[in-house]
Amino acid sequence: MASKVKKEEVIIILINIGMKKSLLDKAKFITQKMMENMIFTKPHSKIAVILMNSCSTKNELNAEHIEEFIEFQAPTWDCIRKIINLESKDYRCNWVEALEAAIQYAEKYIEEEKKISEKKIILMSDFNEDEDVISQFNAEAIADRLSEQKIELTTLTDESLDKKPAKSLTTSEVLLKEVHMKVNAQCTTFDHAMSIIRYHVTTTKGTPTYFTLELVDVKIPIATYVKIMTGKLPNLQKTVGDKKVSTQVYYFNRTRESFEKDEIVEGFKYGGTFIQIEKKLQMEMTYKSGEKSYRVHSFINRDKIDLDYLYVSGSHVVVPGSKEQTVIEQFYSLVKAMHNTNTVAVARRITTANSVPRMVALFPCMDVPDEPWCLIEIQLAFEEDRRVIEPRGIKSNIKQLSDEQNEAVDNLVDSLTLPDIEDNCEVDGSQHFLPGCVPNPSVQRFFHVLSSRALDPKKPLQAMDDYMNEVMVMLSIKEKAHQSLKKISQVFRLNQEKKSKSTTGKEIGEDTETSSKKEVEIKESVESSIEIPTLKADVMDVDLDELAANI
């Protein structure tokens, strides 16, 4: 069987370096992040960079001030350094000729490389060309060239063309908008692109696991797919300077006596007695679950499946495992019946022969946008797996709240509630807290550190990027909740308890220095009250008996 040839994605980035510095910096940032993403996750993709308004001329059309700055190649850290060092130039050319040069460059590369899956051109410019220059070009001809080569076009502008009034559009922007409509191109702003461009962990295509769903005498072929799976970051690898290390294993007992591996007997120790388990007995101890199967045991009302019965955070999607009409009808009839009766199926799943059996709950899923009709499988907990948390009675405390306190809590909940986003997947222009739209901060930080180290190993690590704060903080919610939080702090005041003074010993809070000074004063006063008799100069004249009697 011939091995599959990996298809590669080719991207041409057109950058107008004649823009003002603020826009050029944004274009450089976006290009840098795109290249970093490709280095980390798309090693088979190729990228090229063409500059507009460059001091050099190097392109297929031989048009002035258009330069093929980075030829088609897998992006490298040297390519990123070139982008970072780009500076603004004051030469003039137009985006239409640059786009045509990019199309011809892509056409030439595609003829040489046959394994191309996607072709994209990303155009970054301010689209501020003179009217007499742009008026000679036709949107229909530009669209035909893009469609002929099956190239996807994405443009980045300073302001959204759809939000700008028609009268304020430049001639160049009008032509660009016509091209967008004809080829269904994507258009976004520099700021929006900067806010959504992130690092992504490489995802793999879902591989199904096939079963036969047994329901009494009915057998339905099914396929299960993992719906949610926690991604793992790459592991650190050693590259140079490794020494050859030979590993030797020794076995010792508590008295440091050495034993051979064959002399060791495996077992358990309970009640002070060592219970020996031979290899044959180990096989008999292993639970034999039987052959691979997927059997429905019962149905239960959906409302009786509590959250604490759900065992794992991940889930599986169950769909028909065959395209035969009979199988499809049987499966979807079951899904519809479960949906209409508000029931959940409890099934026993054995993934491989004699593996640990799992009890799962099958929830019907119907009429959910962007989701197929299916069964959602969630694993259930066995008795030993449950961790029951005893709830505390809070009704008595709630009754003690005043009307003002209850109202303050209600207002806080309302202010923190996300707006209805059924018709629009964006909130405040960004995707906040939506399923599958929130990036993992640890993943972003991991790749950010790697890219910083690759570009400049001696440079101190920077803090988390600002766009991460923008993703995790929702400004409208923050502003709405400000007054509610202020009201909460007013109606729920915590009184500080005063600590009582100790009746014996030092006062609470008295420092050591003050205490020692008091002890010195007491000692001096006691010593001054004791009269010390003056001894005669000649110690030999002292009457020892009299002295002893006076003591």
XYZ file of C-alpha atoms in Angstrom:
551
model
C 0.000 0.000 0.000
C 1.489 3.336 -1.067
C 2.123 5.869 1.684
C 0.024 9.015 1.700
C 1.761 12.145 0.446
C 1.434 14.973 2.958
C -0.176 17.992 1.355
C 1.321 21.381 2.130
C -0.251 24.792 2.562
C 1.327 27.746 0.766
C 0.857 31.320 1.955
C 2.035 34.543 0.344
C 2.044 37.598 2.601
C 1.936 40.964 0.845
C 3.121 43.792 3.111
C 2.992 47.461 2.224
C 6.093 48.875 3.935
C 5.120 52.362 2.782
C 2.406 52.548 5.455
C 2.788 54.694 8.545
C 4.959 53.152 11.243
C 2.090 52.144 13.569
C 0.408 50.055 10.841
C 3.711 48.564 9.688
C 4.495 47.467 13.259
C 1.121 45.725 13.451
C 1.733 43.990 10.116
C 5.170 42.830 11.314
C 3.689 41.498 14.568
C 0.977 39.530 12.744
C 3.472 38.096 10.243
C 5.842 37.119 13.049
C 3.101 35.276 14.970
C 1.939 33.496 11.808
C 5.456 32.266 11.107
C 5.939 31.135 14.708
C 2.686 29.178 14.533
C 3.799 27.477 11.333
C 7.179 26.590 12.856
C 5.497 24.976 15.862
C 2.510 23.279 14.257
C 2.764 23.200 10.428
C 6.235 22.001 9.424
C 5.089 21.020 5.914
C 3.629 24.439 5.038
C 5.509 27.013 2.975
C 5.434 30.780 3.187
C 6.668 33.651 1.044
C 6.766 37.393 1.736
C 6.474 40.063 -0.954
C 7.060 43.727 -0.104
C 5.248 46.658 -1.670
C 6.921 50.107 -1.913
C 10.357 48.540 -1.511
C 13.563 50.162 -2.700
C 14.329 46.967 -4.657
C 12.538 45.456 -7.639
C 12.337 41.673 -7.866
C 9.134 40.048 -9.108
C 7.624 38.079 -11.982
C 6.088 41.195 -13.585
C 9.239 43.263 -13.142
C 6.986 45.946 -11.656
C 8.834 48.708 -9.837
C 9.236 48.660 -6.028
C 7.760 45.161 -5.608
C 10.259 42.760 -4.026
C 10.100 39.016 -3.422
C 11.588 39.461 0.032
C 11.384 35.861 1.312
C 11.091 33.087 -1.254
C 8.859 30.047 -0.725
C 10.215 27.992 2.153
C 9.297 26.523 5.492
C 9.464 29.473 7.905
C 12.571 29.734 10.068
C 13.707 31.973 12.903
C 15.951 33.809 10.442
C 12.851 34.669 8.397
C 11.240 36.126 11.521
C 14.341 38.206 12.265
C 14.125 39.628 8.735
C 10.504 40.627 9.325
C 11.314 42.228 12.694
C 14.057 44.353 11.090
C 11.813 45.718 8.316
C 11.711 49.514 8.095
C 9.321 51.859 6.346
C 10.250 53.062 2.835
C 8.938 56.039 0.906
C 8.499 54.483 -2.543
C 5.190 54.130 -4.378
C 3.448 51.195 -6.062
C -0.122 49.849 -5.983
C -1.635 46.740 -4.402
C -3.214 45.498 -7.659
C 0.131 45.018 -9.418
C 1.585 43.509 -6.229
C -1.345 41.077 -6.048
C -0.852 40.073 -9.695
C 2.878 39.526 -9.035
C 1.980 37.327 -6.055
C -0.461 35.285 -8.166
C 2.162 34.692 -10.850
C 4.751 33.779 -8.221
C 2.343 31.254 -6.682
C 1.497 29.884 -10.136
C 5.176 29.309 -10.909
C 5.798 27.569 -7.568
C 2.725 25.346 -7.901
C 3.912 24.109 -11.306
C 7.132 22.889 -9.682
C 5.509 21.488 -6.514
C 2.470 19.291 -7.179
C 1.491 18.449 -3.573
C -0.335 21.660 -2.678
C -3.520 21.556 -0.604
C -4.329 25.238 0.027
C -3.168 28.487 -1.551
C -3.622 31.768 0.306
C -2.619 35.377 -0.191
C -2.753 37.744 2.793
C -2.666 41.394 1.754
C -1.746 44.035 4.387
C -1.979 47.648 3.278
C -3.585 51.019 3.969
C -5.139 51.070 0.437
C -4.464 54.759 -0.047
C -3.333 54.795 -3.704
C -4.107 57.715 -6.008
C -7.373 57.618 -7.931
C -5.741 57.952 -11.377
C -3.580 54.880 -10.627
C -6.391 52.622 -9.355
C -9.019 53.651 -11.905
C -7.175 51.775 -14.684
C -7.794 48.378 -13.014
C -10.913 46.219 -13.167
C -12.320 44.191 -10.249
C -13.649 41.497 -12.603
C -10.188 40.769 -14.023
C -8.636 40.564 -10.545
C -11.357 38.186 -9.354
C -10.944 35.974 -12.426
C -7.203 35.583 -11.770
C -7.814 34.564 -8.149
C -10.570 32.118 -9.091
C -8.519 30.642 -11.919
C -5.678 29.718 -9.543
C -8.084 28.791 -6.684
C -6.374 31.196 -4.310
C -8.042 32.382 -1.105
C -7.650 36.112 -0.470
C -7.548 37.749 2.961
C -7.018 41.486 3.395
C -6.074 43.478 6.486
C -7.012 47.145 6.688
C -6.799 49.901 9.274
C -10.601 50.264 9.496
C -13.382 47.857 8.615
C -14.650 48.557 5.097
C -18.170 47.443 6.026
C -18.422 49.962 8.875
C -17.014 52.928 6.966
C -19.577 55.154 5.193
C -19.598 54.646 1.435
C -18.740 58.318 0.821
C -15.596 58.079 2.957
C -14.157 55.092 1.051
C -11.155 55.806 -1.140
C -11.094 54.684 -4.774
C -8.684 51.924 -3.808
C -11.009 50.708 -1.026
C -14.009 50.711 -3.370
C -12.129 48.491 -5.840
C -11.021 46.203 -3.001
C -14.590 45.867 -1.755
C -15.775 44.860 -5.233
C -13.071 42.175 -5.403
C -14.168 40.886 -1.981
C -17.746 40.449 -3.155
C -16.745 38.601 -6.328
C -14.363 36.071 -4.726
C -15.920 35.938 -1.244
C -12.666 37.130 0.310
C -12.141 37.661 4.011
C -11.465 41.129 5.356
C -10.471 42.152 8.860
C -8.638 44.937 10.644
C -5.090 44.904 11.972
C -6.314 45.280 15.559
C -8.768 42.397 15.298
C -6.168 40.128 13.702
C -3.725 40.922 16.507
C -6.344 40.043 19.119
C -7.237 36.640 17.658
C -3.887 35.342 16.424
C -2.630 32.797 18.950
C -0.482 29.713 19.228
C -2.252 26.444 18.555
C -1.334 22.917 19.553
C -1.350 20.496 16.625
C -4.677 18.686 16.465
C -5.192 15.265 14.971
C -8.172 14.039 13.034
C -10.626 12.045 15.104
C -10.285 8.281 14.719
C -13.522 6.341 15.349
C -13.873 3.239 17.475
C -16.460 0.824 16.091
C -18.910 -1.171 18.233
C -22.175 -3.028 17.869
C -24.817 -1.450 20.091
C -26.899 -4.259 21.575
C -30.439 -3.398 22.658
C -32.193 -6.654 23.615
C -32.304 -8.479 20.252
C -31.548 -5.400 18.126
C -27.937 -4.855 17.057
C -26.926 -1.479 15.589
C -23.387 -0.785 14.255
C -22.086 2.450 15.810
C -18.918 4.553 15.770
C -17.681 6.656 18.701
C -15.486 9.740 18.408
C -13.710 11.631 21.174
C -15.487 14.982 21.482
C -13.236 16.688 24.025
C -9.626 15.766 24.633
C -7.036 17.531 26.759
C -4.033 18.525 24.657
C -0.498 17.885 25.878
C 2.467 20.167 25.436
C 5.649 18.782 23.846
C 8.222 17.245 26.162
C 11.704 18.684 26.594
C 14.343 16.877 24.551
C 18.105 16.665 24.976
C 20.091 17.619 21.895
C 23.859 18.015 22.367
C 26.381 17.309 25.078
C 24.746 14.091 26.249
C 27.011 11.504 27.787
C 26.494 7.805 27.404
C 24.998 6.496 30.616
C 24.812 2.807 31.454
C 21.958 1.885 33.760
C 22.350 -0.965 36.227
C 19.591 -2.240 38.497
C 20.224 -3.716 41.942
C 17.681 -5.163 44.364
C 18.114 -4.730 48.137
C 16.001 -5.549 51.165
C 15.677 -3.459 54.317
C 18.991 -4.725 55.679
C 20.745 -3.777 52.425
C 21.239 -7.394 51.387
C 21.501 -7.828 47.623
C 19.200 -10.206 45.737
C 18.778 -11.325 42.168
C 15.560 -10.502 40.355
C 14.580 -14.187 40.111
C 14.730 -14.507 43.899
C 12.136 -11.803 44.473
C 8.581 -12.950 45.200
C 5.735 -10.541 44.427
C 2.798 -10.153 46.735
C 0.927 -7.947 49.209
C 1.306 -7.335 52.915
C -1.856 -6.999 54.986
C -2.345 -7.590 58.703
C 1.367 -8.036 59.193
C 1.371 -11.077 56.911
C 2.992 -11.274 53.491
C 0.565 -12.749 50.950
C 2.480 -14.347 48.104
C 0.961 -14.053 44.620
C 2.375 -16.308 41.912
C 2.235 -15.362 38.235
C -0.508 -17.900 37.579
C -2.557 -16.438 40.413
C -1.995 -12.921 39.071
C -3.719 -13.931 35.832
C -6.645 -15.351 37.784
C -6.940 -12.154 39.852
C -7.413 -10.053 36.689
C -11.069 -9.388 35.948
C -12.238 -11.001 32.707
C -14.808 -8.689 31.164
C -15.344 -10.790 28.060
C -15.322 -9.847 24.408
C -15.558 -6.318 23.048
C -19.158 -5.136 23.407
C -21.492 -2.188 23.852
C -24.716 -3.288 25.540
C -27.624 -1.141 26.750
C -28.746 -2.302 30.201
C -31.578 0.100 30.983
C -33.129 3.508 30.446
C -33.611 6.163 33.113
C -35.187 9.598 33.305
C -32.682 12.272 32.343
C -33.408 14.315 35.465
C -32.180 11.470 37.688
C -28.608 11.598 36.352
C -26.900 13.923 38.827
C -23.683 15.750 38.080
C -21.694 13.756 40.646
C -22.406 10.524 38.730
C -20.463 11.760 35.694
C -16.974 10.286 35.932
C -14.700 12.088 33.464
C -14.598 15.559 31.944
C -14.266 14.244 28.374
C -17.067 12.859 26.262
C -17.646 10.801 23.122
C -19.990 11.308 20.185
C -21.847 8.185 19.048
C -23.063 8.078 15.428
C -24.136 5.301 13.034
C -21.226 3.029 12.137
C -22.525 2.196 8.659
C -24.043 4.068 5.721
C -26.698 1.411 5.191
C -30.199 2.860 5.279
C -31.450 0.240 7.743
C -28.689 1.058 10.250
C -29.291 4.810 9.912
C -33.046 4.429 10.436
C -32.609 2.215 13.503
C -30.058 4.514 15.128
C -31.916 7.777 14.605
C -35.221 6.198 15.627
C -33.574 5.334 18.943
C -32.186 8.880 19.324
C -35.583 10.438 18.583
C -37.435 8.102 20.955
C -35.002 8.898 23.786
C -35.334 12.622 23.063
C -39.143 12.525 23.066
C -39.318 10.547 26.322
C -36.533 12.562 28.026
C -34.623 9.387 28.850
C -30.963 8.416 29.045
C -29.560 4.989 28.193
C -27.210 3.268 30.642
C -24.805 0.964 28.788
C -21.818 -1.273 29.543
C -18.838 -0.581 27.312
C -15.888 -2.957 26.863
C -13.354 -1.292 24.575
C -11.128 -4.339 24.045
C -11.443 -7.983 25.047
C -11.046 -8.540 28.809
C -10.393 -4.845 29.463
C -11.880 -2.958 32.403
C -15.610 -2.490 31.714
C -17.078 0.995 31.871
C -20.623 2.061 32.582
C -21.670 4.984 30.403
C -24.688 7.233 30.005
C -25.952 7.992 26.484
C -27.667 11.381 26.149
C -29.705 12.087 22.977
C -28.596 15.179 21.067
C -31.046 16.685 18.557
C -31.652 20.069 16.952
C -28.445 21.573 18.371
C -26.839 24.134 15.999
C -23.603 22.915 14.359
C -24.019 19.468 15.966
C -25.159 16.236 14.264
C -27.988 14.099 15.583
C -26.123 11.730 17.848
C -25.750 10.214 21.290
C -23.346 11.877 23.709
C -21.510 9.289 25.795
C -20.312 10.255 29.282
C -18.713 7.734 31.614
C -20.444 6.973 34.918
C -18.768 6.401 38.262
C -18.597 3.120 40.134
C -19.305 3.074 43.858
C -15.606 3.310 44.756
C -15.098 6.302 42.469
C -17.714 8.612 43.975
C -16.631 11.352 46.328
C -19.733 12.642 48.086
C -19.506 16.132 49.587
C -21.934 16.776 52.410
C -23.681 20.123 51.819
C -24.068 22.665 54.605
C -27.419 24.145 55.428
C -27.566 27.657 54.019
C -31.289 28.378 54.088
C -31.110 29.666 57.654
C -28.328 32.098 56.685
C -30.188 33.282 53.596
C -33.251 34.109 55.695
C -31.113 36.445 57.788
C -30.310 38.648 54.766
C -32.112 41.949 54.428
C -34.011 42.999 51.316
C -31.186 45.396 50.445
C -28.604 42.602 50.674
C -30.713 40.249 48.536
C -31.136 42.958 45.914
C -27.383 43.655 45.877
C -26.600 39.978 45.255
C -29.208 39.772 42.455
C -27.742 42.850 40.767
C -24.237 41.383 40.949
C -25.373 38.146 39.290
C -27.180 40.110 36.556
C -24.123 42.278 35.876
C -21.875 39.215 35.536
C -24.254 37.382 33.185
C -22.973 37.092 29.610
C -25.215 38.651 26.950
C -27.248 36.532 24.558
C -24.872 35.461 21.776
C -27.055 33.115 19.731
C -26.917 35.295 16.630
C -23.377 36.600 17.105
C -20.419 34.564 18.318
C -18.571 37.698 19.425
C -18.933 39.797 22.564
C -17.344 43.268 22.564
C -15.699 42.317 19.264
C -13.975 39.271 20.762
C -14.890 35.699 21.594
C -15.132 35.583 25.390
C -15.758 32.403 27.367
C -17.393 30.637 24.421
C -16.861 26.861 24.101
C -13.739 26.203 22.075
C -12.844 29.911 21.825
C -10.853 30.523 25.010
C -7.125 29.769 24.593
C -5.274 27.795 27.228
C -2.983 30.339 28.984
C -0.334 27.690 29.694
C -0.144 26.792 25.974
C 0.175 30.450 24.980
C 2.881 31.044 27.577
C 4.785 27.896 26.573
C 5.119 28.836 22.894
C 5.681 32.511 23.699
C 8.707 31.574 25.834
C 10.020 29.198 23.144
C 9.803 31.839 20.419
C 11.470 34.465 22.647
C 14.325 32.093 23.453
C 14.764 31.118 19.796
C 14.967 34.738 18.615
C 17.155 36.064 21.451
C 18.440 33.514 24.021
C 20.073 36.198 26.215
C 17.052 38.480 26.425
C 15.026 38.309 29.687
C 11.634 36.670 29.362
C 8.728 39.021 28.885
C 5.476 38.966 30.801
C 2.348 37.375 29.344
C 1.222 39.129 26.182
C -1.385 41.855 26.488
C -3.780 40.015 24.203
C -4.056 37.241 26.803
C -5.411 39.785 29.287
C -7.837 41.003 26.645
C -9.092 37.467 26.083
C -9.530 36.660 29.772
C -10.991 40.052 30.829
C -14.302 41.239 29.422
C -14.462 45.036 29.632
C -18.249 45.430 29.414
C -18.795 42.874 32.187
C -16.081 44.498 34.294
C -17.671 47.936 33.955
C -21.181 46.659 34.710
C -20.019 44.746 37.771
C -18.100 47.688 39.260
C -21.139 49.377 40.811
C -22.597 46.055 41.958
C -19.370 45.116 43.723
C -19.263 48.529 45.358
C -22.802 48.023 46.652
C -21.898 44.539 47.942
C -19.017 45.978 49.972
C -21.402 48.520 51.507
C -24.236 46.197 52.551
C -22.008 43.299 53.630
C -19.622 44.847 56.123
C -17.232 42.636 58.070
C -16.658 43.866 61.614
C -13.140 43.374 62.875
C -13.053 41.514 66.180
C -10.933 43.114 68.899
C -8.629 40.732 70.708
C -9.042 40.693 74.503
C -6.115 41.610 76.752
C -4.432 38.864 78.757
C -4.876 39.121 82.587
C -1.590 37.345 83.283
C 1.819 37.960 81.813
C 2.498 40.543 79.121
C -0.200 42.394 77.232
C -1.013 41.090 73.797
C 0.986 43.053 71.271
C 3.572 44.247 73.808
C 7.002 44.179 72.198
C 10.038 42.430 73.667
C 12.068 45.616 74.106
C 9.460 47.260 76.357
C 9.164 44.105 78.441
C 12.929 43.835 78.962
C 13.128 47.497 80.044
C 10.499 46.880 82.721
C 12.423 43.850 84.006
C 15.637 45.934 84.314
C 13.812 48.693 86.245
C 12.338 46.167 88.707
C 15.742 44.540 89.238
C 17.423 47.901 89.931
C 14.752 48.910 92.459
C 15.135 45.619 94.346
C 18.921 45.900 94.456
C 18.758 49.478 95.766
C 16.557 48.400 98.687
C 19.104 45.830 99.944
C 21.788 47.218 102.263
C 25.183 45.669 101.674
C 27.452 45.811 104.793
C 30.847 47.475 104.362
C 33.674 45.029 104.973
C 36.850 45.968 106.782
C 39.971 46.334 104.776
C 41.741 43.513 106.624
C 39.870 40.340 105.852
C 41.766 38.550 108.601
C 39.932 40.663 111.232
C 36.507 39.364 110.128
C 34.699 37.219 112.715
C 33.473 34.344 110.572
C 31.213 32.937 113.286
C 29.473 36.307 113.738
C 29.101 36.708 109.973
C 27.595 33.251 109.679
C 25.139 34.009 112.470
C 23.966 37.208 110.760
C 23.305 35.535 107.442
